[in-house]
mmCIF file of C-alpha atoms in Angstrom:
data_model
loop_
_atom_site.group_PDB
_atom_site.id
_atom_site.type_symbol
_atom_site.label_atom_id
_atom_site.label_comp_id
_atom_site.label_asym_id
_atom_site.label_seq_id
_atom_site.Cartn_x
_atom_site.Cartn_y
_atom_site.Cartn_z
ATOM 1 C CA MET P 1 -58.304 38.403 6.692
ATOM 2 C CA ARG P 2 -58.196 36.915 3.198
ATOM 3 C CA ASN P 3 -58.421 33.118 2.935
ATOM 4 C CA LYS P 4 -55.418 31.384 1.386
ATOM 5 C CA GLY P 5 -55.842 29.180 -1.655
ATOM 6 C CA PRO P 6 -58.885 28.286 -3.770
ATOM 7 C CA LYS P 7 -62.275 27.391 -2.310
ATOM 8 C CA ILE P 8 -62.498 23.608 -2.539
ATOM 9 C CA ILE P 9 -65.451 21.333 -1.785
ATOM 10 C CA ILE P 10 -64.712 17.609 -1.514
ATOM 11 C CA LEU P 11 -67.906 15.608 -2.000
ATOM 12 C CA THR P 12 -68.244 12.124 -0.595
ATOM 13 C CA ALA P 13 -70.723 9.508 0.682
ATOM 14 C CA SER P 14 -70.961 6.961 3.518
ATOM 15 C CA TYR P 15 -71.392 3.809 1.425
ATOM 16 C CA GLY P 16 -68.377 2.041 2.877
ATOM 17 C CA ASN P 17 -65.582 3.823 4.708
ATOM 18 C CA GLY P 18 -63.221 4.160 1.735
ATOM 19 C CA HIS P 19 -64.825 7.189 0.099
ATOM 20 C CA LEU P 20 -64.675 9.086 3.401
ATOM 21 C CA GLN P 21 -61.024 8.124 3.939
ATOM 22 C CA VAL P 22 -60.031 9.355 0.484
ATOM 23 C CA ALA P 23 -61.906 12.625 1.071
ATOM 24 C CA ASN P 24 -60.069 13.099 4.359
ATOM 25 C CA SER P 25 -56.668 12.312 2.778
ATOM 26 C CA LEU P 26 -57.247 15.020 0.162
ATOM 27 C CA TYR P 27 -58.503 17.427 2.836
ATOM 28 C CA GLN P 28 -55.359 16.864 4.925
ATOM 29 C CA GLU P 29 -53.181 17.444 1.861
ATOM 30 C CA CYS P 30 -54.931 20.798 1.275
ATOM 31 C CA ILE P 31 -54.376 21.774 4.921
ATOM 32 C CA ARG P 32 -50.707 20.753 4.630
ATOM 33 C CA ARG P 33 -50.409 23.195 1.710
ATOM 34 C CA GLY P 34 -51.837 25.967 3.880
ATOM 35 C CA TYR P 35 -55.262 26.171 2.208
ATOM 36 C CA ASP P 36 -57.862 27.148 4.780
ATOM 37 C CA ASN P 37 -61.007 27.224 2.664
ATOM 38 C CA VAL P 38 -61.615 23.516 2.138
ATOM 39 C CA LYS P 39 -64.766 21.632 3.099
ATOM 40 C CA ILE P 40 -65.816 17.964 3.061
ATOM 41 C CA CYS P 41 -69.489 17.469 2.291
ATOM 42 C CA ASN P 42 -71.316 14.147 2.686
ATOM 43 C CA LEU P 43 -73.837 15.261 0.084
ATOM 44 C CA TYR P 44 -76.421 12.475 0.291
ATOM 45 C CA THR P 45 -76.531 12.481 4.092
ATOM 46 C CA GLU P 46 -77.001 16.264 4.094
ATOM 47 C CA SER P 47 -79.611 16.087 1.314
ATOM 48 C CA HIS P 48 -81.746 13.146 2.418
ATOM 49 C CA PRO P 49 -80.677 11.977 5.906
ATOM 50 C CA PHE P 50 -83.432 9.377 6.318
ATOM 51 C CA ILE P 51 -83.062 7.864 2.826
ATOM 52 C CA SER P 52 -79.276 7.855 3.230
ATOM 53 C CA GLU P 53 -79.467 6.068 6.559
ATOM 54 C CA VAL P 54 -81.722 3.374 5.099
ATOM 55 C CA THR P 55 -79.669 2.890 1.928
ATOM 56 C CA GLU P 56 -76.384 2.832 3.877
ATOM 57 C CA LYS P 57 -77.807 0.032 6.050
ATOM 58 C CA LEU P 58 -78.940 -1.830 2.931
ATOM 59 C CA TYR P 59 -75.435 -1.413 1.515
ATOM 60 C CA SER P 60 -73.838 -2.890 4.641
ATOM 61 C CA LYS P 61 -76.307 -5.809 4.471
ATOM 62 C CA SER P 62 -75.216 -6.468 0.889
ATOM 63 C CA PHE P 63 -72.055 -8.068 2.293
ATOM 64 C CA THR P 64 -74.121 -10.683 4.135
ATOM 65 C CA TYR P 65 -77.827 -11.101 3.316
ATOM 66 C CA GLY P 66 -78.375 -8.910 0.274
ATOM 67 C CA LYS P 67 -75.682 -10.120 -2.141
ATOM 68 C CA GLN P 68 -78.033 -10.830 -5.038
ATOM 69 C CA PHE P 69 -79.835 -7.508 -4.634
ATOM 70 C CA TYR P 70 -76.566 -5.572 -4.675
ATOM 71 C CA LYS P 71 -75.279 -7.647 -7.595
ATOM 72 C CA LEU P 72 -78.382 -6.682 -9.588
ATOM 73 C CA PHE P 73 -78.003 -3.003 -8.687
ATOM 74 C CA TYR P 74 -74.241 -2.816 -9.348
ATOM 75 C CA TYR P 75 -74.121 -4.657 -12.669
ATOM 76 C CA GLY P 76 -77.564 -3.413 -13.727
ATOM 77 C CA THR P 77 -76.697 0.276 -13.410
ATOM 78 C CA ASP P 78 -73.292 -0.344 -15.001
ATOM 79 C CA PHE P 79 -75.000 -1.907 -18.020
ATOM 80 C CA ILE P 80 -77.358 1.056 -18.540
ATOM 81 C CA GLN P 81 -75.785 3.394 -21.089
ATOM 82 C CA ASN P 82 -78.868 5.568 -21.673
ATOM 83 C CA LYS P 83 -78.472 8.596 -19.403
ATOM 84 C CA LYS P 84 -82.206 9.321 -19.489
ATOM 85 C CA MET P 85 -82.791 6.045 -17.651
ATOM 86 C CA LEU P 86 -80.435 7.212 -14.888
ATOM 87 C CA ARG P 87 -81.974 10.668 -14.533
ATOM 88 C CA TRP P 88 -83.352 9.698 -11.114
ATOM 89 C CA TYR P 89 -79.789 9.160 -9.891
ATOM 90 C CA TYR P 90 -78.564 12.460 -11.331
ATOM 91 C CA GLN P 91 -81.345 14.215 -9.398
ATOM 92 C CA TYR P 92 -80.250 12.735 -6.047
ATOM 93 C CA GLY P 93 -78.612 15.491 -3.983
ATOM 94 C CA PHE P 94 -79.051 18.108 -6.747
ATOM 95 C CA LYS P 95 -81.049 20.594 -4.635
ATOM 96 C CA ARG P 96 -78.553 20.493 -1.753
ATOM 97 C CA LEU P 97 -75.639 20.796 -4.177
ATOM 98 C CA THR P 98 -77.180 23.861 -5.822
ATOM 99 C CA SER P 99 -77.657 25.487 -2.415
ATOM 100 C CA LEU P 100 -74.085 24.617 -1.416
ATOM 101 C CA ILE P 101 -72.633 26.135 -4.588
ATOM 102 C CA GLU P 102 -74.710 29.295 -4.204
ATOM 103 C CA THR P 103 -73.591 29.697 -0.580
ATOM 104 C CA GLU P 104 -69.923 28.667 -0.820
ATOM 105 C CA GLU P 105 -69.112 29.733 -4.415
ATOM 106 C CA PRO P 106 -66.393 27.063 -4.747
ATOM 107 C CA ASP P 107 -63.519 27.253 -7.223
ATOM 108 C CA ILE P 108 -63.085 23.466 -7.360
ATOM 109 C CA LEU P 109 -65.349 20.424 -6.835
ATOM 110 C CA ILE P 110 -63.828 16.999 -6.103
ATOM 111 C CA ASN P 111 -65.841 13.751 -6.045
ATOM 112 C CA THR P 112 -64.663 10.712 -4.070
ATOM 113 C CA PHE P 113 -68.002 9.006 -4.836
ATOM 114 C CA PRO P 114 -69.827 8.926 -8.212
ATOM 115 C CA ILE P 115 -72.127 11.864 -7.471
ATOM 116 C CA ASN P 116 -73.550 12.778 -10.869
ATOM 117 C CA ALA P 117 -75.517 15.716 -9.501
ATOM 118 C CA VAL P 118 -72.173 17.583 -9.743
ATOM 119 C CA PRO P 119 -71.575 17.433 -13.532
ATOM 120 C CA GLU P 120 -75.346 17.667 -14.034
ATOM 121 C CA PHE P 121 -75.234 21.095 -12.352
ATOM 122 C CA ARG P 122 -72.909 22.307 -15.105
ATOM 123 C CA ARG P 123 -74.997 20.724 -17.849
ATOM 124 C CA ARG P 124 -78.188 22.371 -16.634
ATOM 125 C CA THR P 125 -76.907 25.791 -15.547
ATOM 126 C CA GLY P 126 -73.948 26.369 -17.877
ATOM 127 C CA ILE P 127 -71.886 27.402 -14.823
ATOM 128 C CA VAL P 128 -68.399 25.909 -15.151
ATOM 129 C CA ILE P 129 -66.743 24.878 -11.889
ATOM 130 C CA PRO P 130 -63.681 22.641 -12.422
ATOM 131 C CA THR P 131 -64.843 19.144 -11.429
ATOM 132 C CA PHE P 132 -62.726 16.063 -10.741
ATOM 133 C CA ASN P 133 -63.443 12.396 -9.948
ATOM 134 C CA ILE P 134 -61.175 10.278 -7.736
ATOM 135 C CA ILE P 135 -62.092 6.649 -8.519
ATOM 136 C CA THR P 136 -61.689 4.663 -5.295
ATOM 137 C CA ASP P 137 -61.576 1.107 -6.695
ATOM 138 C CA TYR P 138 -59.500 -0.893 -9.176
ATOM 139 C CA CYS P 139 -62.490 -1.422 -11.445
ATOM 140 C CA LEU P 140 -64.759 0.856 -13.470
ATOM 141 C CA HIS P 141 -68.466 1.501 -12.992
ATOM 142 C CA SER P 142 -70.222 3.676 -15.571
ATOM 143 C CA LEU P 143 -71.732 5.922 -12.866
ATOM 144 C CA TRP P 144 -68.280 7.506 -12.507
ATOM 145 C CA LEU P 145 -68.374 8.669 -16.135
ATOM 146 C CA HIS P 146 -69.954 11.894 -17.340
ATOM 147 C CA ASP P 147 -69.179 14.276 -20.208
ATOM 148 C CA ASP P 148 -68.788 17.214 -17.806
ATOM 149 C CA ILE P 149 -66.080 15.714 -15.587
ATOM 150 C CA ASP P 150 -62.821 17.552 -16.302
ATOM 151 C CA LYS P 151 -60.425 14.837 -15.148
ATOM 152 C CA TYR P 152 -60.329 11.367 -13.598
ATOM 153 C CA TYR P 153 -57.710 10.033 -11.178
ATOM 154 C CA VAL P 154 -57.318 6.254 -11.163
ATOM 155 C CA ALA P 155 -55.343 3.418 -9.574
ATOM 156 C CA SER P 156 -53.879 1.660 -12.626
ATOM 157 C CA ASN P 157 -53.040 1.807 -16.322
ATOM 158 C CA GLU P 158 -55.647 -0.900 -16.912
ATOM 159 C CA LEU P 159 -58.368 1.296 -15.427
ATOM 160 C CA LYS P 160 -57.219 4.239 -17.536
ATOM 161 C CA ALA P 161 -57.503 2.056 -20.651
ATOM 162 C CA LYS P 162 -61.039 1.002 -19.701
ATOM 163 C CA ILE P 163 -62.139 4.610 -19.283
ATOM 164 C CA HIS P 164 -60.539 5.521 -22.620
ATOM 165 C CA SER P 165 -62.422 2.618 -24.274
ATOM 166 C CA ARG P 166 -65.655 4.277 -23.094
ATOM 167 C CA GLY P 167 -64.876 7.350 -25.190
ATOM 168 C CA VAL P 168 -62.989 9.511 -22.655
ATOM 169 C CA THR P 169 -59.892 11.288 -23.991
ATOM 170 C CA GLU P 170 -56.661 9.796 -22.603
ATOM 171 C CA SER P 171 -55.429 13.192 -21.417
ATOM 172 C CA LYS P 172 -58.435 13.411 -19.069
ATOM 173 C CA VAL P 173 -57.345 10.308 -17.124
ATOM 174 C CA VAL P 174 -54.372 10.368 -14.728
ATOM 175 C CA VAL P 175 -52.872 7.223 -13.182
ATOM 176 C CA SER P 176 -52.286 8.604 -9.696
ATOM 177 C CA GLY P 177 -53.056 5.774 -7.307
ATOM 178 C CA ILE P 178 -55.692 6.019 -4.563
ATOM 179 C CA PRO P 179 -54.962 8.424 -1.684
ATOM 180 C CA ILE P 180 -54.333 6.741 1.675
ATOM 181 C CA ARG P 181 -53.142 7.968 5.067
ATOM 182 C CA PRO P 182 -49.531 9.303 5.074
ATOM 183 C CA SER P 183 -48.654 6.928 7.937
ATOM 184 C CA PHE P 184 -48.506 4.080 5.397
ATOM 185 C CA SER P 185 -45.491 5.652 3.698
ATOM 186 C CA GLN P 186 -43.483 6.014 6.915
ATOM 187 C CA SER P 187 -40.475 3.835 7.692
ATOM 188 C CA LEU P 188 -40.889 2.049 11.037
ATOM 189 C CA ASP P 189 -38.825 -0.353 13.148
ATOM 190 C CA LYS P 190 -40.641 -3.720 13.151
ATOM 191 C CA SER P 191 -39.075 -4.864 16.413
ATOM 192 C CA MET P 192 -40.569 -1.805 18.116
ATOM 193 C CA LEU P 193 -43.998 -2.712 16.715
ATOM 194 C CA PHE P 194 -43.798 -6.302 17.964
ATOM 195 C CA ASP P 195 -43.034 -4.931 21.441
ATOM 196 C CA LYS P 196 -45.816 -2.337 21.250
ATOM 197 C CA TYR P 197 -48.509 -4.923 20.510
ATOM 198 C CA GLN P 198 -46.923 -7.668 22.654
ATOM 199 C CA ILE P 199 -46.692 -9.975 19.645
ATOM 200 C CA SER P 200 -43.851 -12.470 19.293
ATOM 201 C CA PRO P 201 -41.593 -12.002 16.251
ATOM 202 C CA LYS P 202 -40.792 -15.739 16.395
ATOM 203 C CA LYS P 203 -44.198 -16.930 15.169
ATOM 204 C CA ASP P 204 -46.202 -16.069 12.069
ATOM 205 C CA LEU P 205 -48.931 -13.471 12.601
ATOM 206 C CA ILE P 206 -52.255 -13.803 10.744
ATOM 207 C CA LEU P 207 -54.045 -10.462 10.562
ATOM 208 C CA LEU P 208 -57.822 -10.538 10.017
ATOM 209 C CA ILE P 209 -59.431 -7.227 9.075
ATOM 210 C CA ALA P 210 -63.185 -7.265 9.645
ATOM 211 C CA GLY P 211 -63.649 -3.923 7.846
ATOM 212 C CA ALA P 212 -64.853 -0.581 9.209
ATOM 213 C CA HIS P 213 -68.255 -2.082 10.031
ATOM 214 C CA GLY P 214 -67.017 -5.583 10.869
ATOM 215 C CA VAL P 215 -68.575 -7.403 7.910
ATOM 216 C CA LEU P 216 -65.957 -10.140 7.370
ATOM 217 C CA LYS P 217 -67.835 -13.418 7.823
ATOM 218 C CA ASN P 218 -67.188 -16.287 10.263
ATOM 219 C CA ILE P 219 -64.328 -14.550 12.059
ATOM 220 C CA LYS P 220 -64.804 -16.233 15.426
ATOM 221 C CA GLU P 221 -65.146 -19.724 13.898
ATOM 222 C CA THR P 222 -62.085 -19.146 11.693
ATOM 223 C CA CYS P 223 -60.034 -17.961 14.667
ATOM 224 C CA GLU P 224 -61.099 -20.950 16.783
ATOM 225 C CA THR P 225 -60.052 -23.382 14.049
ATOM 226 C CA LEU P 226 -56.692 -21.680 13.497
ATOM 227 C CA LEU P 227 -55.946 -21.526 17.227
ATOM 228 C CA LEU P 228 -56.777 -25.208 17.679
ATOM 229 C CA LYS P 229 -54.987 -26.573 14.590
ATOM 230 C CA THR P 230 -51.909 -24.312 14.413
ATOM 231 C CA ASP P 231 -49.540 -22.439 16.716
ATOM 232 C CA HIS P 232 -49.824 -19.195 14.718
ATOM 233 C CA GLN P 233 -50.604 -15.837 16.318
ATOM 234 C CA LEU P 234 -53.762 -13.973 15.317
ATOM 235 C CA ALA P 235 -54.621 -10.279 15.350
ATOM 236 C CA VAL P 236 -58.255 -9.358 14.665
ATOM 237 C CA VAL P 237 -59.369 -5.797 13.909
ATOM 238 C CA CYS P 238 -63.124 -5.566 14.494
ATOM 239 C CA GLY P 239 -63.531 -1.953 13.353
ATOM 240 C CA LYS P 240 -66.656 -0.315 14.728
ATOM 241 C CA ASN P 241 -68.494 -3.616 15.177
ATOM 242 C CA HIS P 242 -68.768 -3.575 18.979
ATOM 243 C CA SER P 243 -70.826 -6.774 19.123
ATOM 244 C CA LEU P 244 -68.064 -8.643 17.259
ATOM 245 C CA ARG P 245 -65.460 -7.193 19.623
ATOM 246 C CA ASN P 246 -67.485 -8.410 22.628
ATOM 247 C CA GLU P 247 -68.005 -11.781 20.974
ATOM 248 C CA MET P 248 -64.249 -12.212 20.561
ATOM 249 C CA ALA P 249 -63.441 -11.231 24.154
ATOM 250 C CA GLN P 250 -63.985 -14.710 25.632
ATOM 251 C CA LEU P 251 -61.802 -16.349 22.995
ATOM 252 C CA GLU P 252 -59.143 -13.698 23.535
ATOM 253 C CA ASN P 253 -59.066 -14.459 27.276
ATOM 254 C CA LYS P 254 -58.628 -18.164 26.535
ATOM 255 C CA TYR P 255 -55.748 -17.632 24.079
ATOM 256 C CA ARG P 256 -54.265 -14.478 25.571
ATOM 257 C CA ASP P 257 -50.736 -15.187 24.344
ATOM 258 C CA ARG P 258 -51.778 -15.883 20.715
ATOM 259 C CA LEU P 259 -54.952 -13.884 20.015
ATOM 260 C CA HIS P 260 -55.030 -10.090 20.000
ATOM 261 C CA CYS P 261 -58.312 -8.253 19.304
ATOM 262 C CA PHE P 262 -58.797 -4.578 18.526
ATOM 263 C CA GLY P 263 -61.627 -2.196 17.738
ATOM 264 C CA TYR P 264 -61.029 0.701 15.351
ATOM 265 C CA LEU P 265 -57.299 1.425 14.947
ATOM 266 C CA GLU P 266 -56.007 4.723 13.608
ATOM 267 C CA ARG P 267 -52.505 3.255 13.180
ATOM 268 C CA ILE P 268 -53.637 0.029 11.554
ATOM 269 C CA ASP P 269 -50.610 0.332 9.256
ATOM 270 C CA GLU P 270 -48.467 -0.895 12.168
ATOM 271 C CA LEU P 271 -50.218 -4.281 12.169
ATOM 272 C CA TYR P 272 -49.987 -4.518 8.363
ATOM 273 C CA ARG P 273 -46.191 -4.245 8.672
ATOM 274 C CA ILE P 274 -45.719 -7.168 11.079
ATOM 275 C CA ALA P 275 -48.332 -9.532 9.594
ATOM 276 C CA SER P 276 -47.150 -12.634 7.718
ATOM 277 C CA VAL P 277 -50.499 -12.719 5.916
ATOM 278 C CA MET P 278 -53.623 -10.551 5.970
ATOM 279 C CA VAL P 279 -57.194 -11.792 5.492
ATOM 280 C CA THR P 280 -59.583 -9.056 4.384
ATOM 281 C CA LYS P 281 -62.454 -7.912 2.181
ATOM 282 C CA PRO P 282 -61.172 -6.432 -1.120
ATOM 283 C CA GLY P 283 -62.159 -2.802 -0.625
ATOM 284 C CA GLY P 284 -60.196 -0.309 -2.718
ATOM 285 C CA ILE P 285 -58.612 1.505 0.238
ATOM 286 C CA THR P 286 -57.592 -1.629 2.160
ATOM 287 C CA LEU P 287 -56.001 -3.031 -0.998
ATOM 288 C CA THR P 288 -54.100 0.207 -1.621
ATOM 289 C CA GLU P 289 -52.880 0.263 1.976
ATOM 290 C CA ALA P 290 -51.551 -3.284 1.526
ATOM 291 C CA THR P 291 -49.668 -2.243 -1.633
ATOM 292 C CA ALA P 292 -47.837 0.346 0.489
ATOM 293 C CA THR P 293 -46.723 -2.169 3.128
ATOM 294 C CA GLY P 294 -46.314 -5.197 0.843
ATOM 295 C CA THR P 295 -48.475 -7.377 3.079
ATOM 296 C CA PRO P 296 -49.402 -10.766 1.516
ATOM 297 C CA LEU P 297 -53.180 -10.843 0.993
ATOM 298 C CA ILE P 298 -55.947 -13.400 1.066
ATOM 299 C CA LEU P 299 -59.220 -11.860 -0.130
ATOM 300 C CA TYR P 300 -62.081 -13.583 1.637
ATOM 301 C CA MET P 301 -65.516 -14.160 0.098
ATOM 302 C CA PRO P 302 -65.673 -11.070 -2.157
ATOM 303 C CA VAL P 303 -69.283 -10.123 -2.866
ATOM 304 C CA PRO P 304 -70.473 -9.361 -6.425
ATOM 305 C CA GLY P 305 -69.756 -5.784 -7.425
ATOM 306 C CA GLN P 306 -66.619 -3.731 -6.858
ATOM 307 C CA GLU P 307 -65.269 -6.274 -4.327
ATOM 308 C CA LYS P 308 -65.361 -9.102 -6.843
ATOM 309 C CA GLU P 309 -63.839 -6.901 -9.570
ATOM 310 C CA ASN P 310 -61.090 -5.634 -7.219
ATOM 311 C CA ALA P 311 -60.311 -9.223 -6.190
ATOM 312 C CA ARG P 312 -60.136 -10.314 -9.826
ATOM 313 C CA PHE P 313 -57.661 -7.531 -10.648
ATOM 314 C CA PHE P 314 -55.334 -8.363 -7.733
ATOM 315 C CA SER P 315 -55.535 -12.109 -8.374
ATOM 316 C CA GLU P 316 -54.693 -11.661 -12.072
ATOM 317 C CA LYS P 317 -51.699 -9.539 -11.059
ATOM 318 C CA GLY P 318 -50.464 -12.286 -8.724
ATOM 319 C CA ALA P 319 -50.834 -9.802 -5.861
ATOM 320 C CA ALA P 320 -53.392 -11.730 -3.768
ATOM 321 C CA LEU P 321 -55.050 -15.082 -3.210
ATOM 322 C CA THR P 322 -58.852 -15.367 -3.165
ATOM 323 C CA ALA P 323 -60.831 -17.711 -0.887
ATOM 324 C CA LYS P 324 -64.533 -18.318 -1.597
ATOM 325 C CA ASN P 325 -65.274 -20.187 1.642
ATOM 326 C CA GLN P 326 -63.754 -21.052 4.993
ATOM 327 C CA GLU P 327 -62.163 -24.293 3.777
ATOM 328 C CA GLU P 328 -60.373 -22.471 0.946
ATOM 329 C CA LEU P 329 -59.295 -19.772 3.403
ATOM 330 C CA LEU P 330 -57.746 -22.238 5.854
ATOM 331 C CA ASN P 331 -55.981 -24.112 3.024
ATOM 332 C CA SER P 332 -54.641 -20.844 1.566
ATOM 333 C CA ILE P 333 -53.302 -19.680 4.942
ATOM 334 C CA ASP P 334 -51.637 -23.055 5.521
ATOM 335 C CA SER P 335 -49.993 -23.277 2.089
ATOM 336 C CA LEU P 336 -48.872 -19.642 2.179
ATOM 337 C CA LEU P 337 -47.283 -19.781 5.629
ATOM 338 C CA LYS P 338 -45.485 -23.016 4.730
ATOM 339 C CA SER P 339 -43.865 -21.382 1.706
ATOM 340 C CA LYS P 340 -41.633 -18.328 2.109
ATOM 341 C CA GLN P 341 -41.308 -18.324 -1.692
ATOM 342 C CA LYS P 342 -45.090 -17.847 -2.101
ATOM 343 C CA GLN P 343 -45.074 -15.062 0.487
ATOM 344 C CA LEU P 344 -42.203 -13.317 -1.287
ATOM 345 C CA SER P 345 -43.909 -13.665 -4.672
ATOM 346 C CA LEU P 346 -47.093 -12.042 -3.345
ATOM 347 C CA GLN P 347 -45.079 -9.280 -1.661
ATOM 348 C CA LEU P 348 -43.169 -8.437 -4.837
ATOM 349 C CA SER P 349 -46.340 -8.446 -6.962
ATOM 350 C CA ILE P 350 -48.369 -6.274 -4.610
ATOM 351 C CA LYS P 351 -45.566 -3.737 -4.169
ATOM 352 C CA LYS P 352 -45.497 -3.241 -7.956
ATOM 353 C CA LEU P 353 -49.045 -1.849 -7.707
ATOM 354 C CA TYR P 354 -48.121 0.838 -5.154
ATOM 355 C CA LEU P 355 -48.111 4.453 -6.340
ATOM 356 C CA PRO P 356 -46.759 6.698 -3.547
ATOM 357 C CA SER P 357 -47.801 10.269 -2.676
ATOM 358 C CA SER P 358 -51.122 9.976 -4.529
ATOM 359 C CA GLN P 359 -52.823 12.858 -2.715
ATOM 360 C CA GLU P 360 -49.901 15.191 -3.456
ATOM 361 C CA MET P 361 -49.912 14.281 -7.153
ATOM 362 C CA ILE P 362 -53.696 14.596 -7.404
ATOM 363 C CA MET P 363 -53.910 17.994 -5.695
ATOM 364 C CA THR P 364 -51.000 19.392 -7.734
ATOM 365 C CA ASP P 365 -52.675 18.297 -10.961
ATOM 366 C CA ILE P 366 -56.137 19.473 -9.885
ATOM 367 C CA LEU P 367 -54.827 22.958 -9.064
ATOM 368 C CA LYS P 368 -52.989 23.168 -12.395
ATOM 369 C CA GLU P 369 -56.004 21.912 -14.364
ATOM 370 C CA SER P 370 -58.491 24.184 -12.576
ATOM 371 C CA GLU P 371 -56.354 27.238 -13.378
ATOM 372 C CA LYS P 372 -56.324 26.228 -17.036
ATOM 373 C CA ILE P 373 -60.130 25.787 -17.054
ATOM 374 C CA SER P 374 -60.610 29.138 -15.322
ATOM 375 C CA ARG P 375 -58.395 30.903 -17.885
ATOM 376 C CA MET P 376 -60.345 29.320 -20.735
ATOM 377 C CA LYS P 377 -63.628 30.334 -19.093
ATOM 378 C CA ASN P 378 -62.459 33.937 -18.617
ATOM 379 C CA HIS P 379 -61.173 34.103 -22.188
ATOM 380 C CA SER P 380 -64.509 32.811 -23.471
ATOM 381 C CA THR P 381 -66.404 35.386 -21.356
ATOM 382 C CA ILE P 382 -64.246 38.294 -22.598
ATOM 383 C CA LYS P 383 -64.629 37.124 -26.198
ATOM 384 C CA SER P 384 -68.407 36.925 -25.767
ATOM 385 C CA GLN P 385 -68.560 40.422 -24.216
ATOM 386 C CA LYS P 386 -66.474 41.898 -27.048
ATOM 387 C CA LYS P 387 -68.773 40.289 -29.582
ATOM 388 C CA LYS P 388 -71.823 41.848 -27.893
ATOM 389 C CA LEU P 389 -70.174 45.271 -27.788
ATOM 390 C CA GLY P 390 -69.233 44.964 -31.462
ATOM 391 C CA SER P 391 -72.809 44.209 -32.443
#
């Protein structure tokens, strides 16, 4: 039986959960269209499992102990414009990628992480496979840029302008938004959600998102202070950090009517919708999810790198508050919940940043662009063959 649709490989990496989520959103969109020859490949994990495991752990530590190291890496590699100096990075995963292309013979390659082994394959071999980058933050890092990327999909006009300023043709950059789970675009009854989670609609709810790996700092201490000094309700999502979940259990038992703790939640959008304010790390996916629900944001202790740049963008847009320490966080929560006008202002500003149906727009454009590239490639091949025959 013949497979339906083009062969698509979506390449991603495990440095944070966002890249994987975007890859899965695009995969689900392909399945929705009836394409059955689509594969997600975590290239670095498949290429160098031990090195990937170590570097992923170092990345997660960058949110706590290794801030200066990550700052040096992030801004250092962004500053390097000489591609020869980054050749080591272009090599990473190249052997596995070559094997994957030889085995799968894909029609389309999509990056949800800046994997430069992909455009390097074209540069070295001359084999043209339509290649696309989905930038998963609201800021630009030069590792995303390469001459042999056919198109970029970005979250904002400002990001498009930055890429254009680096010498990329405007037509190669599409302002699409960042793909998120379709559940965020659903219309739900809030009263039903309050009942589902046994949360009172009569009191403000502070939602604290620890992140996929539970890296938000001082959660327990922050919760204790808020529970003692206010009568607000708190919902804490610990992600996959089981030790944090266990740590919060005793506090949850003490304040059972006001504190609600969760591990990983597939339908986290439901809590976004009923929260009066959300405290989180400024990851690209979490921010995009909040634009869909209009949840007022406080971005807590962003680390240097994409977090800091994402936080700066949202703050400048009036779409979030930023707190550098616990005292600032507590003051921001207090002032925000005392002012419905401030909450409304944040809601209106963040909703302006939302671009719906991103995965649909991206896949439609990718399919159209890849057909155009394939036609040009075939035309070039025929022209070359005719020239040889003529000689």
